[in-house]
Amino acid sequence: SEPSIPKEVGQLAVPGWGMRRIVVADSSAFVLAWHLQNLSIEGTGEVVATMSDGIGLIVIDISNPSKPRLKGQLTFVQSDYHRALEFAIAGDYLYAGVIGTEPTINVRLFSFLIKDQSDPQVLDVWPLDNIHGSCRIDIAGQHAFLGLQSGLVVVDLSDPRSLTEVSRLKLEDIKYTGRRLIHGRTITVQGNRAYVGRFWPRELAVLDISDPRRPLEVGYYYWNPFWGDIEVADGHIYRKGISDYTPLE
C-alpha cells in the first residue's frame, strides 16, 4: 500500500522445490522451479538443499496475499534438462524456455494449458537451439519472439498443441577466447517493432516485425547487452542499469 516502504505480508514454502522464475496473472502466481535434494557436507554434519534433476511448474493462489495457497504443480522434466530459463503467459497458455544437457545441449520451448490451474498440462515441445545458451521471451498476438544466443526466433502460437517456427534471424555474436557466452538476448515487443540486444557490436537492434515471417532490421541504438532487461512505454525504451532505469528516446 506504501511503495516507498515495502513489507512482507505473507509467504509460502513448497517442500522439495527451489523457486526460479515467477509471473503473476490475475490472482495466481506461476513459478518455474527446480527439484531440490538434501546434501550432507562431509565432516560437518551440515545438510543443505541443492538442485536435483527435474523442473516443474507451480501454481499458487494469491487472491489473499497474506495467505498464499498451493493450487497445482507439475513436474514436466525429469532428468534430461537442468535449467528453467524464461516464461510468459498468454490467456490460458504458458510458454517456457528450458535448457537441456542430454543427449546433447539444447534449448527448447514448452507450451502448457493452464486453464485448470490445479492441473496444468504440457501440450507441445519445440527445439530452439543446439548450443549452450539461454533465451528471453516476449509474446505479441499469435507469435512468441525469442532472443537466443544465436539470434531471434519467431514461433507461431496459433495452435499451442503444435508449435511452429516461422522465421529465424541470425545476429552477430561476441567472441570469447575463454568460456562461451551463455546469455539470452534481451527482447521486448511493442506494436510492429521488436527490440533485440546484439552482443557485438553493442547495439539494441530495432526490427520491423509487421511480417513475422520476415523480420527486418530498421535501426539500432548503442546499448550494453549486459545492462539487463528493457521495457518500451510511451515512445521510450527503459533499460535496467546498475542501480536504476535509464530512459532512451
PDB file of C-alpha atoms in Angstrom:
ATOM      1  CA  SER A   1       0.000   0.000   0.000  1.00  0.00           C
ATOM      2  CA  GLU A   2       3.037   2.258   0.517  1.00  0.00           C
ATOM      3  CA  PRO A   3       5.530   1.701  -2.366  1.00  0.00           C
ATOM      4  CA  SER A   4       8.296   3.599  -0.592  1.00  0.00           C
ATOM      5  CA  ILE A   5       8.099   1.217   2.402  1.00  0.00           C
ATOM      6  CA  PRO A   6       7.537  -2.306   1.055  1.00  0.00           C
ATOM      7  CA  LYS A   7       6.918  -5.011   3.619  1.00  0.00           C
ATOM      8  CA  GLU A   8       6.279  -8.746   3.599  1.00  0.00           C
ATOM      9  CA  VAL A   9       2.661  -9.710   4.170  1.00  0.00           C
ATOM     10  CA  GLY A  10       2.751 -13.456   3.529  1.00  0.00           C
ATOM     11  CA  GLN A  11       4.838 -16.390   2.363  1.00  0.00           C
ATOM     12  CA  LEU A  12       4.504 -19.983   1.249  1.00  0.00           C
ATOM     13  CA  ALA A  13       7.084 -22.757   1.440  1.00  0.00           C
ATOM     14  CA  VAL A  14       6.699 -25.586  -1.073  1.00  0.00           C
ATOM     15  CA  PRO A  15       8.800 -28.519   0.214  1.00  0.00           C
ATOM     16  CA  GLY A  16      11.139 -30.072  -2.321  1.00  0.00           C
ATOM     17  CA  TRP A  17      11.138 -27.108  -4.689  1.00  0.00           C
ATOM     18  CA  GLY A  18      13.550 -24.237  -5.321  1.00  0.00           C
ATOM     19  CA  MET A  19      11.861 -21.238  -6.946  1.00  0.00           C
ATOM     20  CA  ARG A  20      13.401 -19.983 -10.190  1.00  0.00           C
ATOM     21  CA  ARG A  21      11.099 -17.631 -12.149  1.00  0.00           C
ATOM     22  CA  ILE A  22       7.696 -16.132 -11.338  1.00  0.00           C
ATOM     23  CA  VAL A  23       4.915 -14.496 -13.370  1.00  0.00           C
ATOM     24  CA  VAL A  24       1.701 -13.152 -11.816  1.00  0.00           C
ATOM     25  CA  ALA A  25      -1.589 -13.302 -13.735  1.00  0.00           C
ATOM     26  CA  ASP A  26      -4.783 -12.109 -12.059  1.00  0.00           C
ATOM     27  CA  SER A  27      -4.978 -13.840  -8.660  1.00  0.00           C
ATOM     28  CA  SER A  28      -2.418 -16.568  -9.402  1.00  0.00           C
ATOM     29  CA  ALA A  29       1.364 -16.777  -9.366  1.00  0.00           C
ATOM     30  CA  PHE A  30       3.063 -19.194 -11.770  1.00  0.00           C
ATOM     31  CA  VAL A  31       6.529 -20.351 -10.781  1.00  0.00           C
ATOM     32  CA  LEU A  32       9.163 -22.339 -12.650  1.00  0.00           C
ATOM     33  CA  ALA A  33      11.080 -24.334 -10.071  1.00  0.00           C
ATOM     34  CA  TRP A  34      13.810 -26.941  -9.607  1.00  0.00           C
ATOM     35  CA  HIS A  35      13.532 -30.141  -7.638  1.00  0.00           C
ATOM     36  CA  LEU A  36      15.707 -29.978  -4.526  1.00  0.00           C
ATOM     37  CA  GLN A  37      17.520 -32.722  -2.675  1.00  0.00           C
ATOM     38  CA  ASN A  38      19.292 -32.710   0.685  1.00  0.00           C
ATOM     39  CA  LEU A  39      23.078 -32.983   0.549  1.00  0.00           C
ATOM     40  CA  SER A  40      25.187 -33.787   3.607  1.00  0.00           C
ATOM     41  CA  ILE A  41      28.510 -31.956   3.831  1.00  0.00           C
ATOM     42  CA  GLU A  42      31.146 -34.465   4.848  1.00  0.00           C
ATOM     43  CA  GLY A  43      32.867 -33.778   8.135  1.00  0.00           C
ATOM     44  CA  THR A  44      30.497 -31.019   9.241  1.00  0.00           C
ATOM     45  CA  GLY A  45      27.198 -32.798   9.679  1.00  0.00           C
ATOM     46  CA  GLU A  46      25.538 -29.880   7.906  1.00  0.00           C
ATOM     47  CA  VAL A  47      22.718 -30.623   5.465  1.00  0.00           C
ATOM     48  CA  VAL A  48      21.993 -28.216   2.620  1.00  0.00           C
ATOM     49  CA  ALA A  49      19.436 -28.236  -0.162  1.00  0.00           C
ATOM     50  CA  THR A  50      20.827 -28.423  -3.678  1.00  0.00           C
ATOM     51  CA  MET A  51      19.377 -28.720  -7.174  1.00  0.00           C
ATOM     52  CA  SER A  52      18.300 -32.138  -8.326  1.00  0.00           C
ATOM     53  CA  ASP A  53      17.240 -33.370 -11.758  1.00  0.00           C
ATOM     54  CA  GLY A  54      13.757 -32.219 -12.617  1.00  0.00           C
ATOM     55  CA  ILE A  55      11.931 -28.986 -13.379  1.00  0.00           C
ATOM     56  CA  GLY A  56       8.340 -28.179 -12.549  1.00  0.00           C
ATOM     57  CA  LEU A  57       5.579 -25.614 -12.794  1.00  0.00           C
ATOM     58  CA  ILE A  58       3.964 -24.495  -9.551  1.00  0.00           C
ATOM     59  CA  VAL A  59       0.677 -22.552  -9.374  1.00  0.00           C
ATOM     60  CA  ILE A  60      -0.059 -20.503  -6.247  1.00  0.00           C
ATOM     61  CA  ASP A  61      -3.348 -18.823  -5.334  1.00  0.00           C
ATOM     62  CA  ILE A  62      -2.561 -15.264  -4.196  1.00  0.00           C
ATOM     63  CA  SER A  63      -6.123 -13.944  -4.010  1.00  0.00           C
ATOM     64  CA  ASN A  64      -5.370 -13.420  -0.311  1.00  0.00           C
ATOM     65  CA  PRO A  65      -1.740 -12.170  -0.318  1.00  0.00           C
ATOM     66  CA  SER A  66      -1.370 -12.772   3.412  1.00  0.00           C
ATOM     67  CA  LYS A  67      -2.273 -16.454   2.969  1.00  0.00           C
ATOM     68  CA  PRO A  68      -0.922 -17.745  -0.375  1.00  0.00           C
ATOM     69  CA  ARG A  69      -2.097 -21.277  -1.133  1.00  0.00           C
ATOM     70  CA  LEU A  70      -0.655 -24.015  -3.343  1.00  0.00           C
ATOM     71  CA  LYS A  71      -3.114 -24.574  -6.182  1.00  0.00           C
ATOM     72  CA  GLY A  72      -1.337 -27.013  -8.512  1.00  0.00           C
ATOM     73  CA  GLN A  73       2.038 -28.403  -9.560  1.00  0.00           C
ATOM     74  CA  LEU A  74       3.516 -30.356 -12.429  1.00  0.00           C
ATOM     75  CA  THR A  75       6.924 -31.941 -12.960  1.00  0.00           C
ATOM     76  CA  PHE A  76       7.399 -31.656 -16.703  1.00  0.00           C
ATOM     77  CA  VAL A  77      11.088 -32.585 -16.967  1.00  0.00           C
ATOM     78  CA  GLN A  78      12.590 -35.488 -15.047  1.00  0.00           C
ATOM     79  CA  SER A  79      16.288 -35.717 -15.838  1.00  0.00           C
ATOM     80  CA  ASP A  80      17.077 -34.605 -19.380  1.00  0.00           C
ATOM     81  CA  TYR A  81      17.076 -30.915 -18.558  1.00  0.00           C
ATOM     82  CA  HIS A  82      18.709 -28.943 -15.816  1.00  0.00           C
ATOM     83  CA  ARG A  83      17.682 -25.298 -16.017  1.00  0.00           C
ATOM     84  CA  ALA A  84      14.433 -23.390 -16.472  1.00  0.00           C
ATOM     85  CA  LEU A  85      15.061 -20.125 -18.282  1.00  0.00           C
ATOM     86  CA  GLU A  86      12.223 -17.703 -19.012  1.00  0.00           C
ATOM     87  CA  PHE A  87       8.478 -17.964 -19.496  1.00  0.00           C
ATOM     88  CA  ALA A  88       5.434 -15.919 -20.451  1.00  0.00           C
ATOM     89  CA  ILE A  89       1.651 -16.265 -20.247  1.00  0.00           C
ATOM     90  CA  ALA A  90      -0.934 -15.614 -22.967  1.00  0.00           C
ATOM     91  CA  GLY A  91      -4.530 -16.315 -21.965  1.00  0.00           C
ATOM     92  CA  ASP A  92      -4.974 -19.944 -20.948  1.00  0.00           C
ATOM     93  CA  TYR A  93      -1.470 -20.880 -22.105  1.00  0.00           C
ATOM     94  CA  LEU A  94       2.013 -20.644 -20.672  1.00  0.00           C
ATOM     95  CA  TYR A  95       5.253 -20.890 -22.660  1.00  0.00           C
ATOM     96  CA  ALA A  96       8.613 -21.731 -21.074  1.00  0.00           C
ATOM     97  CA  GLY A  97      12.162 -21.946 -22.384  1.00  0.00           C
ATOM     98  CA  VAL A  98      14.309 -24.710 -20.887  1.00  0.00           C
ATOM     99  CA  ILE A  99      17.946 -25.616 -21.480  1.00  0.00           C
ATOM    100  CA  GLY A 100      18.885 -29.298 -21.652  1.00  0.00           C
ATOM    101  CA  THR A 101      22.128 -31.246 -21.359  1.00  0.00           C
ATOM    102  CA  GLU A 102      21.251 -34.748 -22.532  1.00  0.00           C
ATOM    103  CA  PRO A 103      21.716 -36.332 -25.002  1.00  0.00           C
ATOM    104  CA  THR A 104      23.115 -33.040 -26.357  1.00  0.00           C
ATOM    105  CA  ILE A 105      22.975 -29.444 -25.208  1.00  0.00           C
ATOM    106  CA  ASN A 106      19.824 -27.745 -26.456  1.00  0.00           C
ATOM    107  CA  VAL A 107      17.202 -25.102 -25.737  1.00  0.00           C
ATOM    108  CA  ARG A 108      13.506 -25.961 -26.115  1.00  0.00           C
ATOM    109  CA  LEU A 109      10.183 -24.154 -25.880  1.00  0.00           C
ATOM    110  CA  PHE A 110       7.380 -25.847 -23.912  1.00  0.00           C
ATOM    111  CA  SER A 111       3.698 -24.931 -24.198  1.00  0.00           C
ATOM    112  CA  PHE A 112       1.253 -25.583 -21.325  1.00  0.00           C
ATOM    113  CA  LEU A 113      -2.503 -25.446 -20.895  1.00  0.00           C
ATOM    114  CA  ILE A 114      -3.208 -23.651 -17.598  1.00  0.00           C
ATOM    115  CA  LYS A 115      -6.976 -23.210 -17.860  1.00  0.00           C
ATOM    116  CA  ASP A 116      -7.384 -25.675 -14.976  1.00  0.00           C
ATOM    117  CA  GLN A 117      -4.721 -24.250 -12.708  1.00  0.00           C
ATOM    118  CA  SER A 118      -4.925 -27.228 -10.369  1.00  0.00           C
ATOM    119  CA  ASP A 119      -3.872 -29.498 -13.229  1.00  0.00           C
ATOM    120  CA  PRO A 120      -1.506 -27.752 -15.726  1.00  0.00           C
ATOM    121  CA  GLN A 121      -0.663 -29.855 -18.793  1.00  0.00           C
ATOM    122  CA  VAL A 122       2.189 -29.930 -21.307  1.00  0.00           C
ATOM    123  CA  LEU A 123       0.868 -29.537 -24.856  1.00  0.00           C
ATOM    124  CA  ASP A 124       3.971 -29.428 -27.057  1.00  0.00           C
ATOM    125  CA  VAL A 125       7.761 -29.019 -27.124  1.00  0.00           C
ATOM    126  CA  TRP A 126       9.690 -27.233 -29.877  1.00  0.00           C
ATOM    127  CA  PRO A 127      13.520 -27.347 -30.318  1.00  0.00           C
ATOM    128  CA  LEU A 128      15.003 -23.843 -30.494  1.00  0.00           C
ATOM    129  CA  ASP A 129      18.782 -24.139 -30.404  1.00  0.00           C
ATOM    130  CA  ASN A 130      21.512 -26.760 -30.144  1.00  0.00           C
ATOM    131  CA  ILE A 131      24.147 -24.684 -28.370  1.00  0.00           C
ATOM    132  CA  HIS A 132      24.689 -23.877 -24.718  1.00  0.00           C
ATOM    133  CA  GLY A 133      22.804 -20.686 -24.076  1.00  0.00           C
ATOM    134  CA  SER A 134      19.732 -19.044 -22.682  1.00  0.00           C
ATOM    135  CA  CYS A 135      16.614 -17.360 -24.005  1.00  0.00           C
ATOM    136  CA  ARG A 136      14.282 -14.458 -23.357  1.00  0.00           C
ATOM    137  CA  ILE A 137      10.623 -14.498 -24.397  1.00  0.00           C
ATOM    138  CA  ASP A 138       8.053 -11.895 -25.356  1.00  0.00           C
ATOM    139  CA  ILE A 139       4.631 -12.674 -26.803  1.00  0.00           C
ATOM    140  CA  ALA A 140       2.654 -10.481 -29.195  1.00  0.00           C
ATOM    141  CA  GLY A 141      -0.587 -11.693 -30.730  1.00  0.00           C
ATOM    142  CA  GLN A 142      -0.198 -15.227 -32.064  1.00  0.00           C
ATOM    143  CA  HIS A 143       3.618 -15.230 -32.025  1.00  0.00           C
ATOM    144  CA  ALA A 144       6.385 -15.755 -29.498  1.00  0.00           C
ATOM    145  CA  PHE A 145       9.580 -13.773 -30.066  1.00  0.00           C
ATOM    146  CA  LEU A 146      12.631 -15.416 -28.512  1.00  0.00           C
ATOM    147  CA  GLY A 147      16.067 -13.901 -28.035  1.00  0.00           C
ATOM    148  CA  LEU A 148      18.592 -16.740 -28.191  1.00  0.00           C
ATOM    149  CA  GLN A 149      22.354 -16.717 -28.222  1.00  0.00           C
ATOM    150  CA  SER A 150      22.221 -17.391 -31.975  1.00  0.00           C
ATOM    151  CA  GLY A 151      19.676 -14.658 -32.746  1.00  0.00           C
ATOM    152  CA  LEU A 152      15.936 -14.020 -32.983  1.00  0.00           C
ATOM    153  CA  VAL A 153      13.463 -16.884 -33.426  1.00  0.00           C
ATOM    154  CA  VAL A 154       9.740 -16.365 -34.088  1.00  0.00           C
ATOM    155  CA  VAL A 155       7.318 -19.189 -33.221  1.00  0.00           C
ATOM    156  CA  ASP A 156       3.673 -19.412 -34.317  1.00  0.00           C
ATOM    157  CA  LEU A 157       1.397 -19.933 -31.278  1.00  0.00           C
ATOM    158  CA  SER A 158      -1.923 -20.105 -33.129  1.00  0.00           C
ATOM    159  CA  ASP A 159      -2.099 -23.794 -32.162  1.00  0.00           C
ATOM    160  CA  PRO A 160      -0.352 -24.290 -28.790  1.00  0.00           C
ATOM    161  CA  ARG A 161      -0.586 -28.053 -29.328  1.00  0.00           C
ATOM    162  CA  SER A 162       1.557 -27.778 -32.454  1.00  0.00           C
ATOM    163  CA  LEU A 163       4.220 -25.075 -32.163  1.00  0.00           C
ATOM    164  CA  THR A 164       5.793 -23.999 -35.455  1.00  0.00           C
ATOM    165  CA  GLU A 165       8.873 -21.899 -36.154  1.00  0.00           C
ATOM    166  CA  VAL A 166       8.121 -19.247 -38.787  1.00  0.00           C
ATOM    167  CA  SER A 167      11.407 -17.338 -39.003  1.00  0.00           C
ATOM    168  CA  ARG A 168      14.929 -17.082 -37.652  1.00  0.00           C
ATOM    169  CA  LEU A 169      17.280 -14.097 -37.875  1.00  0.00           C
ATOM    170  CA  LYS A 170      20.946 -14.588 -37.046  1.00  0.00           C
ATOM    171  CA  LEU A 171      22.610 -11.757 -35.129  1.00  0.00           C
ATOM    172  CA  GLU A 172      26.317 -11.177 -34.608  1.00  0.00           C
ATOM    173  CA  ASP A 173      27.809 -12.862 -31.575  1.00  0.00           C
ATOM    174  CA  ILE A 174      30.628 -11.679 -29.360  1.00  0.00           C
ATOM    175  CA  LYS A 175      33.723 -13.890 -29.490  1.00  0.00           C
ATOM    176  CA  TYR A 176      35.411 -15.024 -26.311  1.00  0.00           C
ATOM    177  CA  THR A 177      38.851 -16.586 -26.004  1.00  0.00           C
ATOM    178  CA  GLY A 178      37.655 -18.399 -22.895  1.00  0.00           C
ATOM    179  CA  ARG A 179      34.206 -19.693 -21.995  1.00  0.00           C
ATOM    180  CA  ARG A 180      31.278 -19.199 -24.345  1.00  0.00           C
ATOM    181  CA  LEU A 181      28.706 -16.502 -23.811  1.00  0.00           C
ATOM    182  CA  ILE A 182      25.551 -18.058 -22.375  1.00  0.00           C
ATOM    183  CA  HIS A 183      23.247 -15.060 -22.045  1.00  0.00           C
ATOM    184  CA  GLY A 184      19.913 -14.884 -23.776  1.00  0.00           C
ATOM    185  CA  ARG A 185      19.313 -11.739 -25.815  1.00  0.00           C
ATOM    186  CA  THR A 186      17.199  -9.091 -24.161  1.00  0.00           C
ATOM    187  CA  ILE A 187      13.998  -8.699 -26.176  1.00  0.00           C
ATOM    188  CA  THR A 188      10.783  -6.735 -25.957  1.00  0.00           C
ATOM    189  CA  VAL A 189       7.991  -6.229 -28.491  1.00  0.00           C
ATOM    190  CA  GLN A 190       5.873  -3.103 -28.963  1.00  0.00           C
ATOM    191  CA  GLY A 191       3.448  -2.901 -31.870  1.00  0.00           C
ATOM    192  CA  ASN A 192       5.240  -3.780 -35.109  1.00  0.00           C
ATOM    193  CA  ARG A 193       8.693  -3.379 -33.577  1.00  0.00           C
ATOM    194  CA  ALA A 194      10.917  -5.834 -31.746  1.00  0.00           C
ATOM    195  CA  TYR A 195      13.907  -4.548 -29.785  1.00  0.00           C
ATOM    196  CA  VAL A 196      16.649  -7.171 -29.544  1.00  0.00           C
ATOM    197  CA  GLY A 197      20.036  -6.951 -27.846  1.00  0.00           C
ATOM    198  CA  ARG A 198      23.081  -7.556 -30.031  1.00  0.00           C
ATOM    199  CA  PHE A 199      26.236  -8.601 -28.198  1.00  0.00           C
ATOM    200  CA  TRP A 200      28.690  -7.320 -30.794  1.00  0.00           C
ATOM    201  CA  PRO A 201      28.686  -4.606 -31.830  1.00  0.00           C
ATOM    202  CA  ARG A 202      26.993  -3.459 -28.634  1.00  0.00           C
ATOM    203  CA  GLU A 203      23.640  -2.389 -30.017  1.00  0.00           C
ATOM    204  CA  LEU A 204      19.932  -2.685 -29.464  1.00  0.00           C
ATOM    205  CA  ALA A 205      18.633  -3.718 -32.875  1.00  0.00           C
ATOM    206  CA  VAL A 206      15.201  -2.414 -33.913  1.00  0.00           C
ATOM    207  CA  LEU A 207      13.314  -4.891 -36.113  1.00  0.00           C
ATOM    208  CA  ASP A 208      10.187  -4.418 -38.200  1.00  0.00           C
ATOM    209  CA  ILE A 209       8.018  -7.476 -37.416  1.00  0.00           C
ATOM    210  CA  SER A 210       4.880  -6.446 -39.295  1.00  0.00           C
ATOM    211  CA  ASP A 211       5.502  -9.685 -41.201  1.00  0.00           C
ATOM    212  CA  PRO A 212       6.754 -12.155 -38.535  1.00  0.00           C
ATOM    213  CA  ARG A 213       7.974 -14.450 -41.322  1.00  0.00           C
ATOM    214  CA  ARG A 214      10.453 -11.799 -42.479  1.00  0.00           C
ATOM    215  CA  PRO A 215      11.772  -9.667 -39.602  1.00  0.00           C
ATOM    216  CA  LEU A 216      13.754  -6.733 -40.979  1.00  0.00           C
ATOM    217  CA  GLU A 217      16.283  -4.577 -39.134  1.00  0.00           C
ATOM    218  CA  VAL A 218      15.345  -0.896 -39.493  1.00  0.00           C
ATOM    219  CA  GLY A 219      17.524   0.810 -36.887  1.00  0.00           C
ATOM    220  CA  TYR A 220      19.643   0.477 -33.760  1.00  0.00           C
ATOM    221  CA  TYR A 221      20.732   2.185 -30.549  1.00  0.00           C
ATOM    222  CA  TYR A 222      24.043   1.958 -28.741  1.00  0.00           C
ATOM    223  CA  TRP A 223      23.392  -0.376 -25.840  1.00  0.00           C
ATOM    224  CA  ASN A 224      25.414  -2.509 -23.468  1.00  0.00           C
ATOM    225  CA  PRO A 225      23.899  -6.034 -23.679  1.00  0.00           C
ATOM    226  CA  PHE A 226      24.977  -6.800 -20.117  1.00  0.00           C
ATOM    227  CA  TRP A 227      22.955  -3.965 -18.570  1.00  0.00           C
ATOM    228  CA  GLY A 228      19.830  -6.056 -18.177  1.00  0.00           C
ATOM    229  CA  ASP A 229      16.211  -6.135 -19.282  1.00  0.00           C
ATOM    230  CA  ILE A 230      14.401  -3.441 -21.228  1.00  0.00           C
ATOM    231  CA  GLU A 231      10.820  -2.185 -21.475  1.00  0.00           C
ATOM    232  CA  VAL A 232       9.102   0.059 -24.030  1.00  0.00           C
ATOM    233  CA  ALA A 233       6.415   2.525 -22.942  1.00  0.00           C
ATOM    234  CA  ASP A 234       5.070   5.817 -24.326  1.00  0.00           C
ATOM    235  CA  GLY A 235       7.699   6.088 -27.036  1.00  0.00           C
ATOM    236  CA  HIS A 236      10.626   5.478 -24.685  1.00  0.00           C
ATOM    237  CA  ILE A 237      12.901   2.496 -24.100  1.00  0.00           C
ATOM    238  CA  TYR A 238      13.803   1.855 -20.483  1.00  0.00           C
ATOM    239  CA  ARG A 239      16.847  -0.234 -19.737  1.00  0.00           C
ATOM    240  CA  LYS A 240      17.829  -1.578 -16.313  1.00  0.00           C
ATOM    241  CA  GLY A 241      21.260  -0.315 -15.400  1.00  0.00           C
ATOM    242  CA  ILE A 242      23.484  -0.955 -12.427  1.00  0.00           C
ATOM    243  CA  SER A 243      21.260   0.874  -9.963  1.00  0.00           C
ATOM    244  CA  ASP A 244      18.235   2.265 -11.806  1.00  0.00           C
ATOM    245  CA  TYR A 245      16.225   2.526 -15.015  1.00  0.00           C
ATOM    246  CA  THR A 246      17.506   4.916 -17.655  1.00  0.00           C
ATOM    247  CA  PRO A 247      15.176   6.126 -20.436  1.00  0.00           C
ATOM    248  CA  LEU A 248      16.377   6.181 -24.042  1.00  0.00           C
ATOM    249  CA  GLU A 249      14.442   8.326 -26.511  1.00  0.00           C
TER     250      GLU A 249
END
